[in-house]
Coordinates of C-alpha atoms and ligand atoms in Angstrom, one line a residue:
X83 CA -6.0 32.9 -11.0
X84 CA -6.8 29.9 -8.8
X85 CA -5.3 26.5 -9.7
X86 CA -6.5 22.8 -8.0
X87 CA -4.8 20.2 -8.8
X88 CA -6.0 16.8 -10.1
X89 CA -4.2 13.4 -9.5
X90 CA -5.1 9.8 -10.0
X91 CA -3.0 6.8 -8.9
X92 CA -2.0 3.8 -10.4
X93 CA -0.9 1.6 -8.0
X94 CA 0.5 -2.1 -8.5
X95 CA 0.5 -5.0 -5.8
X96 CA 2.6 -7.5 -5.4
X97 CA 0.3 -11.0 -4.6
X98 CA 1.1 -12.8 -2.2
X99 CA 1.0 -16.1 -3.9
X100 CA 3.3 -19.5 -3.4
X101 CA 3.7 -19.8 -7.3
X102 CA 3.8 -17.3 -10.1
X103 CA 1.0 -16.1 -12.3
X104 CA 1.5 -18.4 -15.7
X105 CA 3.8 -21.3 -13.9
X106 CA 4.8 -23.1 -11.2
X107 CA 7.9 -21.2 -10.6
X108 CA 8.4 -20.3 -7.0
X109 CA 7.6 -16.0 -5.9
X110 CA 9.8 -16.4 -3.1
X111 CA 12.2 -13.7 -2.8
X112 CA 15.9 -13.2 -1.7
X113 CA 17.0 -16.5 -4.0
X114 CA 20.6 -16.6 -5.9
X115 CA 19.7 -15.2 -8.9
X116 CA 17.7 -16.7 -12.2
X117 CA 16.9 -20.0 -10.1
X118 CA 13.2 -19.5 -10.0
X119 CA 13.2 -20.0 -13.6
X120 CA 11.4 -22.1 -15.9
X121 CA 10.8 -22.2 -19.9
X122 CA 7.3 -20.2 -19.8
X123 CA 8.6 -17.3 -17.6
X124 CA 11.8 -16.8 -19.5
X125 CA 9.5 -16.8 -22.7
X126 CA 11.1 -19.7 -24.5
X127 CA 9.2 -20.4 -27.9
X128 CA 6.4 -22.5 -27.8
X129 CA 6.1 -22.6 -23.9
X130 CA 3.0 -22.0 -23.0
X131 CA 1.3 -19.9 -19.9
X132 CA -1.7 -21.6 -17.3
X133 CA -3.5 -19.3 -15.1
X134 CA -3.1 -19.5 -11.4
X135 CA -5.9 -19.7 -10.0
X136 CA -4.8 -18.5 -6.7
X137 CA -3.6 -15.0 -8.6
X138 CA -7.4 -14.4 -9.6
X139 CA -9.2 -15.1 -5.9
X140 CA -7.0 -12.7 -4.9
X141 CA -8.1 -10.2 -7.6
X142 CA -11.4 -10.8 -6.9
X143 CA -11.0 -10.2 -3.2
X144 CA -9.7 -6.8 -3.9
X145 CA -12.5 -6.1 -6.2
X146 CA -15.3 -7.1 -3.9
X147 CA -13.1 -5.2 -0.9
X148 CA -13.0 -1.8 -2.9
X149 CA -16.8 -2.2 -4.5
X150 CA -16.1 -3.0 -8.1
X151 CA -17.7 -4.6 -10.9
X152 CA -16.5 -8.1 -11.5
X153 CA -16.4 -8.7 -15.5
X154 CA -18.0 -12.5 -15.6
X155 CA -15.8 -12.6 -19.0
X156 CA -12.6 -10.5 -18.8
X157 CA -9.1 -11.2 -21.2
X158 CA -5.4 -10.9 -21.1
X159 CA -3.3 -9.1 -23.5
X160 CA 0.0 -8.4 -24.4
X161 CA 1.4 -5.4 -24.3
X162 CA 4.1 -5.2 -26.6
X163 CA 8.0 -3.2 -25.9
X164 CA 11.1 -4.5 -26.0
X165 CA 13.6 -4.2 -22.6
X166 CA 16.0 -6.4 -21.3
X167 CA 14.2 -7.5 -18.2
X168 CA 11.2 -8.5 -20.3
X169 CA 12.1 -11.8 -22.4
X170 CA 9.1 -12.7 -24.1
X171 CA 8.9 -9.3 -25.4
X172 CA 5.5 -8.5 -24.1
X173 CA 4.0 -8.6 -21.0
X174 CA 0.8 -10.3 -20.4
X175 CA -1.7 -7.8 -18.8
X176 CA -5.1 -7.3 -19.3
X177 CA -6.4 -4.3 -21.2
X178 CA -9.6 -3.6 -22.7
X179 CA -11.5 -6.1 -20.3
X180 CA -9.8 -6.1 -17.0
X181 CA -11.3 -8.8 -14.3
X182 CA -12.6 -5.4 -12.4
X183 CA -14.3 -2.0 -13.0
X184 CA -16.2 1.3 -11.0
X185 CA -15.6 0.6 -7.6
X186 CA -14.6 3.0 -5.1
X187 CA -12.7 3.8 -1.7
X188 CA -13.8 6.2 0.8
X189 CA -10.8 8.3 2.6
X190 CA -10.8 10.9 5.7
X191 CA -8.7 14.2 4.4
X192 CA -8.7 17.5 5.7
X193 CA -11.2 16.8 8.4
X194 CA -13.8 15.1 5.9
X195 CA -14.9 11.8 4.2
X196 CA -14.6 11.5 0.5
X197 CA -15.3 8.7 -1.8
X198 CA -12.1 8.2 -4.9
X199 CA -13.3 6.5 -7.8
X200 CA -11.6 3.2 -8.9
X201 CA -11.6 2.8 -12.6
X202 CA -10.0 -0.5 -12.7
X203 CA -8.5 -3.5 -11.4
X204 CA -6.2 -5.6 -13.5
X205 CA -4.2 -8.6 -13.4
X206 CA -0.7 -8.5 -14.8
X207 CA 2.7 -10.2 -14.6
X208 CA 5.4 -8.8 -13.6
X209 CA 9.0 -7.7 -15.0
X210 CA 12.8 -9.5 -14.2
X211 CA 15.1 -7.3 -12.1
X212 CA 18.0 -5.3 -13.7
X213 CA 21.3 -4.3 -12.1
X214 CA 23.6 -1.8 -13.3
X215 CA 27.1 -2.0 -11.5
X216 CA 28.9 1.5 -12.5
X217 CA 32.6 0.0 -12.2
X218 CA 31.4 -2.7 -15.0
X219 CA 30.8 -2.2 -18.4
X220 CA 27.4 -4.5 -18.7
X221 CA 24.6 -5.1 -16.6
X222 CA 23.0 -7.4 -15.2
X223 CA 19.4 -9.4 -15.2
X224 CA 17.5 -11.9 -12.5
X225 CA 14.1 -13.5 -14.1
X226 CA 13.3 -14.9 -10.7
X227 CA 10.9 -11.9 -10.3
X228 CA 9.2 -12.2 -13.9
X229 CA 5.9 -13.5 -14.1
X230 CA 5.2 -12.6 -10.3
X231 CA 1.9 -11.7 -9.9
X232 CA 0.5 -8.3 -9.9
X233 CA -2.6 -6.1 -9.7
X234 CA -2.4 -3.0 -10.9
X235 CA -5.2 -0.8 -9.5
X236 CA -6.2 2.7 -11.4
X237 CA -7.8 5.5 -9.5
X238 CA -10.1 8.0 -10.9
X239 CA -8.7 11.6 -11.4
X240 CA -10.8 12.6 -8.1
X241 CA -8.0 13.4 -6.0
X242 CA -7.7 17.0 -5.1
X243 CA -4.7 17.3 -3.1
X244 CA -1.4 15.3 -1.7
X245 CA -2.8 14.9 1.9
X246 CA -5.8 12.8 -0.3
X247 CA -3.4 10.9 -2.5
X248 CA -1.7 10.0 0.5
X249 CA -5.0 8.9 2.8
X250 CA -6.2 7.6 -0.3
X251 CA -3.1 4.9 -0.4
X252 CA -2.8 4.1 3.3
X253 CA -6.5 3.2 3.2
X254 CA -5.4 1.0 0.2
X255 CA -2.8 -0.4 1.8
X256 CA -4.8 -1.5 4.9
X257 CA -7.2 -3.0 2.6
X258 CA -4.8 -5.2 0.7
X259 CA -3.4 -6.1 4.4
X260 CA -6.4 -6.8 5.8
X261 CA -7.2 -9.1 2.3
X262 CA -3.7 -10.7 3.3
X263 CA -3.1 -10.5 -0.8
X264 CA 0.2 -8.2 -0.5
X265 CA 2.4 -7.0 2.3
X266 CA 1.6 -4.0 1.2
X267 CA 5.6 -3.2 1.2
X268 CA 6.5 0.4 -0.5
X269 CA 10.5 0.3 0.6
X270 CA 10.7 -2.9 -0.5
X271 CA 8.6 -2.6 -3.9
X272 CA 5.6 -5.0 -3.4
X273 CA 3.1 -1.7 -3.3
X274 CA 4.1 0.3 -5.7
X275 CA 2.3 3.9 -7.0
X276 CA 3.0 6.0 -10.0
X277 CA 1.5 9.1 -9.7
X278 CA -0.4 11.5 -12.4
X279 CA -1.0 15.3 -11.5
X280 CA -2.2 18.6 -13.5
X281 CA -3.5 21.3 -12.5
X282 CA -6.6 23.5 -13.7
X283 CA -8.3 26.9 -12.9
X284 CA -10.4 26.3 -10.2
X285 CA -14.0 25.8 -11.4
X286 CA -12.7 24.9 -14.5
X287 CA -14.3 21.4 -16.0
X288 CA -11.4 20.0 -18.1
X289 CA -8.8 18.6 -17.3
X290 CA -5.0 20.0 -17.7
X291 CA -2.0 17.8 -19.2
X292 CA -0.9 15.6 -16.6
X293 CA 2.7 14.4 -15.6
X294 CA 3.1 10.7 -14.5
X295 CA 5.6 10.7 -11.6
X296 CA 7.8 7.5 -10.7
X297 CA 9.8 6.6 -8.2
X298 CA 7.6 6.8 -4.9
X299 CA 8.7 4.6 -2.6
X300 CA 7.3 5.8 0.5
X301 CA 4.0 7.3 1.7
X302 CA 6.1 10.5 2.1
X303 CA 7.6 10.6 -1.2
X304 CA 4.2 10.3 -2.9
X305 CA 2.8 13.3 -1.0
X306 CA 6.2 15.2 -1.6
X307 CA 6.7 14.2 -4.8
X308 CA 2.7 15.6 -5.8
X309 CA 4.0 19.2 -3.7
X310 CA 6.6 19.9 -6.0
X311 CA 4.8 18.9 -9.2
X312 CA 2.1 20.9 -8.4
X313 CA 4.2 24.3 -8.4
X314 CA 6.4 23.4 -10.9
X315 CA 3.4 22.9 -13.1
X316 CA 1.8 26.3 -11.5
X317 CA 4.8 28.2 -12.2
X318 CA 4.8 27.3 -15.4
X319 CA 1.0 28.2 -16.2
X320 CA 1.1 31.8 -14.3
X321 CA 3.8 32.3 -16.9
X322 CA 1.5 31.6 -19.6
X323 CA 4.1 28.4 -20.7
X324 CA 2.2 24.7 -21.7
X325 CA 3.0 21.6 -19.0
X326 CA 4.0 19.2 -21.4
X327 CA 3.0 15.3 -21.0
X328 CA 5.6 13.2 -19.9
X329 CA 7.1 10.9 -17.4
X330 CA 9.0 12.3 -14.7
X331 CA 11.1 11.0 -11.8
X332 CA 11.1 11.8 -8.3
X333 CA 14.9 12.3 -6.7
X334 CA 14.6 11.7 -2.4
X335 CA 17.2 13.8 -2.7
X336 CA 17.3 16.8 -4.1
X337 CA 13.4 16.7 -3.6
X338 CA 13.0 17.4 -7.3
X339 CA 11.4 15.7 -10.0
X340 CA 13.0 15.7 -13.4
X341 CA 11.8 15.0 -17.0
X342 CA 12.3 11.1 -17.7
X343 CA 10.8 10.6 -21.1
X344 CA 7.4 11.9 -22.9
X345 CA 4.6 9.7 -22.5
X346 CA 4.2 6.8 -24.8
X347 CA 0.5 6.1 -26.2
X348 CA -1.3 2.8 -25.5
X349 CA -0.8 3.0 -29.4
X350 CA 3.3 2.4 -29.1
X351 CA 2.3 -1.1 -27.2
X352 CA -0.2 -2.5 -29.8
X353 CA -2.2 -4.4 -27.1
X354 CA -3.8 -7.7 -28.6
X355 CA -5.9 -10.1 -27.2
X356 CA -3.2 -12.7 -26.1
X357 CA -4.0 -16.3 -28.1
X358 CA -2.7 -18.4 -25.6
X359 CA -4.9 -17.4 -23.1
X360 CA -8.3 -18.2 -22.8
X361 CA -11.4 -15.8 -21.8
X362 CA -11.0 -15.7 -18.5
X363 CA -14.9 -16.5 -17.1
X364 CA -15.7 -16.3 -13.4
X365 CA -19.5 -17.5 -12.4
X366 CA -21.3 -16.1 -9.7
X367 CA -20.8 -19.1 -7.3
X368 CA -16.7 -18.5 -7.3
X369 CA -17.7 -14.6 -6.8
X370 CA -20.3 -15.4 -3.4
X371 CA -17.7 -17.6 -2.1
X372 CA -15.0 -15.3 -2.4
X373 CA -17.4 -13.0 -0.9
X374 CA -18.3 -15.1 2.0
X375 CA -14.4 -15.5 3.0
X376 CA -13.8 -11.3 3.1
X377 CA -12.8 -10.4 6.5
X378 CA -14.1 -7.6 8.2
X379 CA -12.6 -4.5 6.3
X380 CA -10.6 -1.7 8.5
X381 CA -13.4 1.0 7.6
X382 CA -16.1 -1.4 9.2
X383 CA -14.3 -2.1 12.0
X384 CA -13.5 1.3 12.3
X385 CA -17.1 2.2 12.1
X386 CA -17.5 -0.8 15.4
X387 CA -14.7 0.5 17.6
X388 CA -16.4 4.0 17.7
X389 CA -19.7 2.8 18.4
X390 CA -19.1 -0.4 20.1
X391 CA -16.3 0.9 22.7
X392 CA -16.7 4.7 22.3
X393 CA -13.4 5.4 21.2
X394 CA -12.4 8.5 19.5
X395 CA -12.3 8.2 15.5
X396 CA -8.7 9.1 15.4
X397 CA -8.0 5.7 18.2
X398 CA -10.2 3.2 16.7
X399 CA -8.7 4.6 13.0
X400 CA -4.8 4.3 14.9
X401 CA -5.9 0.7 16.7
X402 CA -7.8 -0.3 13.3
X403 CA -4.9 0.4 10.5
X404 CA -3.7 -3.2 10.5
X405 CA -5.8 -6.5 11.6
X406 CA -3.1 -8.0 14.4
X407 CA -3.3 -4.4 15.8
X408 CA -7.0 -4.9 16.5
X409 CA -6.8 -8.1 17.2
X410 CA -4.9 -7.5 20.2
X411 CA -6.5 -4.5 21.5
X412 CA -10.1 -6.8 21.6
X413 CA -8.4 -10.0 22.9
X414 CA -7.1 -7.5 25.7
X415 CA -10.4 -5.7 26.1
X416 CA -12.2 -9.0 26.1
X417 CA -10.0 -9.8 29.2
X418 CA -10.1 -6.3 30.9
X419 CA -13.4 -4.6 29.4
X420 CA -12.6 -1.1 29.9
X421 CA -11.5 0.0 26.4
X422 CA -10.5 3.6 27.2
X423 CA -7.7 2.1 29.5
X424 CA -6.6 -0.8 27.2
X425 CA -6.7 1.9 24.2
X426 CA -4.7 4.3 26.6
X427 CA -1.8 1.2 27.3
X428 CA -1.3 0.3 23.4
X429 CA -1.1 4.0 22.3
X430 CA 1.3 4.3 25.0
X431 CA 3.7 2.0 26.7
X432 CA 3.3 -0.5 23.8
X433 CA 3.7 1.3 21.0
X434 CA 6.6 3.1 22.9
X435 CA 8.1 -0.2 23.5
X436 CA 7.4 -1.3 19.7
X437 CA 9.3 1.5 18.4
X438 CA 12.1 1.5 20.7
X439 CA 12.6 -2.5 19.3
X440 CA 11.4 -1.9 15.7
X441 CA 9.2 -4.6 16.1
X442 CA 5.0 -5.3 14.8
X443 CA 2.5 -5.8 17.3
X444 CA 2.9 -9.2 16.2
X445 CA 6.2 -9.4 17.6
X446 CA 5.2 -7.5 20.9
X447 CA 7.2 -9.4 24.0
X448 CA 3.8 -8.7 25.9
X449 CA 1.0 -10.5 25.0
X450 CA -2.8 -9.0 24.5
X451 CA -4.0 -11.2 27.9
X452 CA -0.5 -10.5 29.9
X453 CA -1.5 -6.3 29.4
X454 CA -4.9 -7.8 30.4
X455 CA -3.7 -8.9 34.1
X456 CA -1.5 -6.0 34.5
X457 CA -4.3 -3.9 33.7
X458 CA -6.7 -5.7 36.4
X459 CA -3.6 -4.9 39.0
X460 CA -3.9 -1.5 38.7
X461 CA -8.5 -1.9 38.5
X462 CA -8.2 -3.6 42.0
X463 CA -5.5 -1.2 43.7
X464 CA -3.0 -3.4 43.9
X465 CA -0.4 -1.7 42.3
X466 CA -0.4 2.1 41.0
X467 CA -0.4 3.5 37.5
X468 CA 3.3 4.2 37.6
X469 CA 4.5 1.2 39.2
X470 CA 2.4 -0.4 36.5
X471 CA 4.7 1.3 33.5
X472 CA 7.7 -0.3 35.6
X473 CA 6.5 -3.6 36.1
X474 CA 5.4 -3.6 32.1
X475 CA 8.8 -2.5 30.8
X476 CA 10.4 -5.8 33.1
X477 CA 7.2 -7.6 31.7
X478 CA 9.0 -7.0 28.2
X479 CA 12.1 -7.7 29.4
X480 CA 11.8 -11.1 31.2
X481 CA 9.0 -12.3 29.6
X482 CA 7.7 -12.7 33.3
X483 CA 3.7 -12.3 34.4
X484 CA 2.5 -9.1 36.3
X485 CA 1.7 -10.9 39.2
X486 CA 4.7 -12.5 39.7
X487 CA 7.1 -9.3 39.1
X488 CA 5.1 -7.6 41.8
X489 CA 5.6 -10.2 44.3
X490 CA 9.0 -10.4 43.6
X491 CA 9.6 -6.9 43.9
X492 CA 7.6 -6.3 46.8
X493 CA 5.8 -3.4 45.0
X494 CA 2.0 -4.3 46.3
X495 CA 0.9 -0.8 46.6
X496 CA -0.1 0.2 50.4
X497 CA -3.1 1.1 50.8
X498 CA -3.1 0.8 55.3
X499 CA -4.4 3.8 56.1
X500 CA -2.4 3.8 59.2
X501 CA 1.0 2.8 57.6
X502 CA 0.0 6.1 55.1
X503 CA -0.9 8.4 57.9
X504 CA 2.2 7.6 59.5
X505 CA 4.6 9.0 56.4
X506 CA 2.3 11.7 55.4
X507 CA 2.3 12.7 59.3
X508 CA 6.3 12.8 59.1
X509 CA 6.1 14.8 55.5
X510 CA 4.2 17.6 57.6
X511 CA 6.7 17.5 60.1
X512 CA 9.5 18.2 57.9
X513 CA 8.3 20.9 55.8
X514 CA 6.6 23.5 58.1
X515 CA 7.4 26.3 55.8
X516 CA 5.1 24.6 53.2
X517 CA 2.2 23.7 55.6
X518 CA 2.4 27.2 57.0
X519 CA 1.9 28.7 53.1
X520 CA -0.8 25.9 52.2
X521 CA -2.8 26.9 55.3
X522 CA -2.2 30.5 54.4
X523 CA -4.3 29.6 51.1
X524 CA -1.1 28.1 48.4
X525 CA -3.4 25.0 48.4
X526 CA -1.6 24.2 44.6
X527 CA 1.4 23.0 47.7
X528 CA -0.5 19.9 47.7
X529 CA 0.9 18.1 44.8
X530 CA 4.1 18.9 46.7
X531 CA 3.0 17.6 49.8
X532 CA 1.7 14.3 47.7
X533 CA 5.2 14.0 45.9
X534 CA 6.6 14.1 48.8
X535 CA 4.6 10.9 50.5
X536 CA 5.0 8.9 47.1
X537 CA 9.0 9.6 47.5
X538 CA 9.0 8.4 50.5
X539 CA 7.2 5.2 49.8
X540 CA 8.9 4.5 46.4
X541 CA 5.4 5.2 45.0
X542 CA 4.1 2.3 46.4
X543 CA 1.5 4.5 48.4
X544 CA -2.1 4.3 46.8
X545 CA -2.5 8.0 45.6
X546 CA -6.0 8.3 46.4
X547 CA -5.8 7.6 50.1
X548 CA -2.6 10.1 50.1
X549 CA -4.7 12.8 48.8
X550 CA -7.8 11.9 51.3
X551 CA -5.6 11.8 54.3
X552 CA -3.1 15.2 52.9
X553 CA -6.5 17.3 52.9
X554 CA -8.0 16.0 55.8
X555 CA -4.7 16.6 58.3
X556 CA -4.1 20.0 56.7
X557 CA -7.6 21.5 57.3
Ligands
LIG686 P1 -2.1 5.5 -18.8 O1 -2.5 4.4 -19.6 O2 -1.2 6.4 -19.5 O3 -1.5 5.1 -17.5 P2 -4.7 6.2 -17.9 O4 -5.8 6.8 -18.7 O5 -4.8 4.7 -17.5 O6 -3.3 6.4 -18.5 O7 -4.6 7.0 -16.6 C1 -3.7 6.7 -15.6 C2 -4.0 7.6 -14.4 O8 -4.0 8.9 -14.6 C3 -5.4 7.3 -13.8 O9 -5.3 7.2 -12.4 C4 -6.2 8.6 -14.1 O10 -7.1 8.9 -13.1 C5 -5.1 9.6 -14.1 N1 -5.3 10.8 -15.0 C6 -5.8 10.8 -16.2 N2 -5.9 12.0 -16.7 C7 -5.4 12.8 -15.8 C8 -5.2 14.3 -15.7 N3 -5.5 15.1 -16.7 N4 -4.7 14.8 -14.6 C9 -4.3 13.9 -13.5 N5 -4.5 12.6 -13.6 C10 -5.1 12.1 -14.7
LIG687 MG1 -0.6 3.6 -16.6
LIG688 ZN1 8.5 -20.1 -14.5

C-alpha cells in the first residue's frame, strides 16, 4: 500500500515590540535575570493586564500579509496548567475567537506552486525561561521573558511532504521579516514550529492520528525531524500496529524522535473567556491603515524581479528572500542598469565575501553604489573581469573606491593595440611548437596562446583585443 503523509504547522513569533503584551515591562533580551519584572507579568493578585496596542498592529499586519480574515470582535482566554515558568497559572491566549482566520500562503516545492491553508492567527503571551543545572539539586526561573508577545500561526493539514513544510516556513519567515514583526530567529527561539504529521493510504480522505513533534530549531531539523516521523509511523502501519497520539521530541543528535507525553485535550486547559480583558474590537479604519503601511511582500517582488529585470525565478527568489538583500541589488542596478551583471556580482563575489565574514548584506563592507562604479569599470574597458574580483576583495578590505584602487595599483587594463601586438608577437616567438600545431588545425591552442599574453601582462591586457589580434597573426 501507498502512504502520504499529512502535516500542518503551528508556528509561534516572537514580536518585535519595545514593551510586553499586558505591561510596560521591557522585551529586551540578554538582561540579569527577573529584572524586566513587574506585578502584572509575575501574576501578582489583583494586578491587572492592558493590551498593547503595538502587539495587535503587528498581528494585523501578518493577517493582511498572509490573506486572512480579520475578526472585527475577537477575545482572549486563559488557558489554564500549572508549570513553574507560568506564574499566574494560565496563560492568556486567545482561543475560540482569534484576531485572524482562513488565509493562506502560496510556496514553490518540488518544481510547483501550491497554496497552504492558514487556519489561524492568534495573539498570545509568552512563558518565563527555566534552567536546570545537573550539578544542583533545584532549578532555576527568569520571568523577564513572560508576557513577551507572541503570534502563534496554525497551518492547515495541506502539507504533503518535508520539502513543503520546509518552503512553507521560509516563505513565512520572509514574510514576518519583510513585516519587520519578528527576526524571524529559529536558533535563537523567536520563530518557533511544532510540527504535526500522520500518514494515510494514498487516496484515502481521512485523516491518520498525528504526532506533534518539538524541538525544531532549524529549517533543517523540521524537514529531518518530519523524514523520520514519517517511517517510523509507516513502519508501524505496514505492520498492521496503531500510531498512537502524542507529543514527541526531536534529538539533533541521534536524529530520532522519542515519545514525550500523550497529547493533552483542549479539555485538560478549560479555556475561558478571560474577565479582565475586554472584547478586543478593531474597525475597518485601523484595518485600511494597517493596510496602507504593508510593504511590498517577497512573493510580489519576486513576481517584479522576473518580469521587470528578466531574472531567473531561482535569482529574483535568492535576491528577494530578505528586503535589505533587494534593496541593495536595485540601488546597485539603479546605478549600473544591467541587472544580469549586478545579479551575477551579489550571487558571487558578495555573497562569497558575506560568508567568509559571517556577516548580513546589511553589514556588507561594500556598498550597493561602490559595486555600482566598479561594475561601470569593467562596462567601459577600463579594467577586466578578473582584475575587477581583485580590486573588489581590496574594496572590502580598505574600505577604498574602485577608482582609486586602480589608480593606485596601476591596473588600467591596456587596451593599445600596438603595446598588445607587441607581447602577443613575443608569445608566438616563444612557443613555435604550439603555433606549428595550431596552424596544423589544434585551434583549441588558442586559449593557451591567450593565457599566455594575459601572464605576461598581469592580466591587465583587454581580452577581447588579445583574441582579435591572436587570430588575425596566426592565420
Ligand atoms: P492542537 O490544539 O492540539 O494544537 P489543532 O487542531 O490546533 O490541535 O491542530 C494543530 C495542527 O495540527 C494544525 O496545524 C493542523 O493542521 C494539524 N493537524 C490536525 N490534524 C492533523 C492530522 N491528522 N495530521 C497532521 N496534522 C494535523
Ligand atoms: Mg497546538
Ligand atoms: Zn511586567
Amino acid at each position: 500500500m501507498e502512504f502520504e503523509p499529512v502535516i500542518g504547522l503551528e508556528v509561534h513569533a516572537q514580536l518585535k515590540t519595545k514593551t510586553k503584551i499586558f505591561c510596560n515591562c521591557s522585551t529586551s533580551f540578554g538582561a540579569p535575570p527577573n529584572t524586566h519584572t513587574c506585578t502584572v507579568c509575575l501574576g501578582m493578585p489583583g494586578a491587572l493586564p492592558v493590551l498593547n496596542k503595538k502587539v495587535v498592529e503587528y498581528s494585523l499586519r501578518a493577517a493582511l500579509a498572509t490573506s486572512c480574515k480579520i475578526n472585527r470582535e475577537s477575545r482572549f482566554a486563559r488557558k489554564n496548567y500549572f508549570y513553574p515558568d507560568l506564574p499566574k497559572g494560565y496563560q492568556i491566549s486567545q482561543y475560540e475567537l482569534p484576531i485572524a482566520e482562513h488565509g493562506f500562503l502560496e510556496i514553490e516545492a518540488h518544481g510547483r506552486k501550491k497554496k497552504i491553508g492558514i487556519t489561524r492567527i492568534h495573539m498570545e503571551e509568552d512563558a518565563g525561561k527555566l534552567t536546570h543545572d545537573p550539578d544542583r539539586p533545584f532549578s532555576m526561573v527568569d520571568f523577564n521573558r513572560t508576557g513577551v508577545p507572541l503570534i502563534e500561526i496554525v497551518s492547515d493539514p495541506d502539507i504533503r511532504s518535508p520539502e513543503e513544510a520546509g518552503a512553507y516556513l521560509r516563505q513565512l519567515r520572509s514574510i514576518v521579516r519583510y513585516l519587520d514583526i519578528c527576526d524571524g530567529n529559529m536558533e535563537e527561539g523567536s520563530f518557533r514550529c511544532d510540527a504535526n504529521v500522520s500518514i494515510r493510504p494514498v487516496g484515502s480522505e481521512t485523516f491518520g492520528t498525528r504526532a506533534e513533534l518539538k524541538n525544531l530549531n532549524s529549517f533543517k531539523h523540521v524537514e529531518k525531524a518530519l523524514h523520520y516521523e514519517i517511517i517510523r509511523q509507516k513502519e508501524i502501519l505496514v505492520e498492521n500496529g496503531q500510531v498512537v497520539q502524542e507529543t514527541r521530541l526531536w534529538d539533533p543528535d541521534k536524529n530520532t524522535t522519542t515519545s514525550m507525553r500523550s497529547k493533552e485535550e483542549a479539555h485538560d486547559y478549560r479555556y475561558f473567556p478571560d474577565p479582565d480583558l475586554l472584547p478586543l474590537v478593531i474597525d475597518d479604519n485601523w484595518i485600511n491603515d494597517v493596510r496602507k503601511s504593508l510593504p511590498e511582500l517577497p512573493s510580489a517582488k519576486t513576481k517584479r524581479f522576473i518580469k521587470d529585470f528578466s531574472l531567473s525565478s531561482n535569482n529574483a527568489e535568492t535576491l528577494t528572500s530578505g528586503r535589505e538583500l533587494a534593496e541593495y541589488f536595485e540601488e546597485c542596478t539603479k546605478q549600473f542598469p544591467n541587472p544580469k551583471q549586478v545579479c551575477n556580482w551579489i550571487m558571487g563575489p558578495l555573497m562569497a565575501l558575506l560568508n567568509a565574514e559571517g556577516k548580513t548584506i546589511s553589514e556588507a563592507p561594500v556598498s550597493a553604489s561602490d559595486l555600482a562604479e566598479l561594475l561601470k569599470l569593467i562596462d567601459n574597458g577600463i579594467i577586466s573581469n578578473k582584475i575587477a574580483k581583485t580590486i573588489f576583495e581590496e574594496m572590502a578590505q580598505t574600505g577604498k573606491a574602485a577608482k582609486q584602487l586602480v589608480k593606485e595599483k596601476h591596473l588600467v587594463q591596456v587596451t593599445d593595440v600596438s603595446a598588445i601586438e607587441e607581447v602577443v608577437s613575443n608569445v608566438l616567438t616563444a612557443c613555435p611548437k604550439e603555433v606549428e600545431s595550431y596552424k596544423n588545425g589544434k585551434t583549441k591552442l588558442l586559449g593557451f596562446f591567450v593565457g599566455q599574453v594575459m601572464k605576461e601582462t598581469k592580466g591587465k591586457a583587454n581580452p577581447k583585443i588579445v583574441n582579435e589580434i591572436l587570430k588575425e597573426k596566426l592565420k
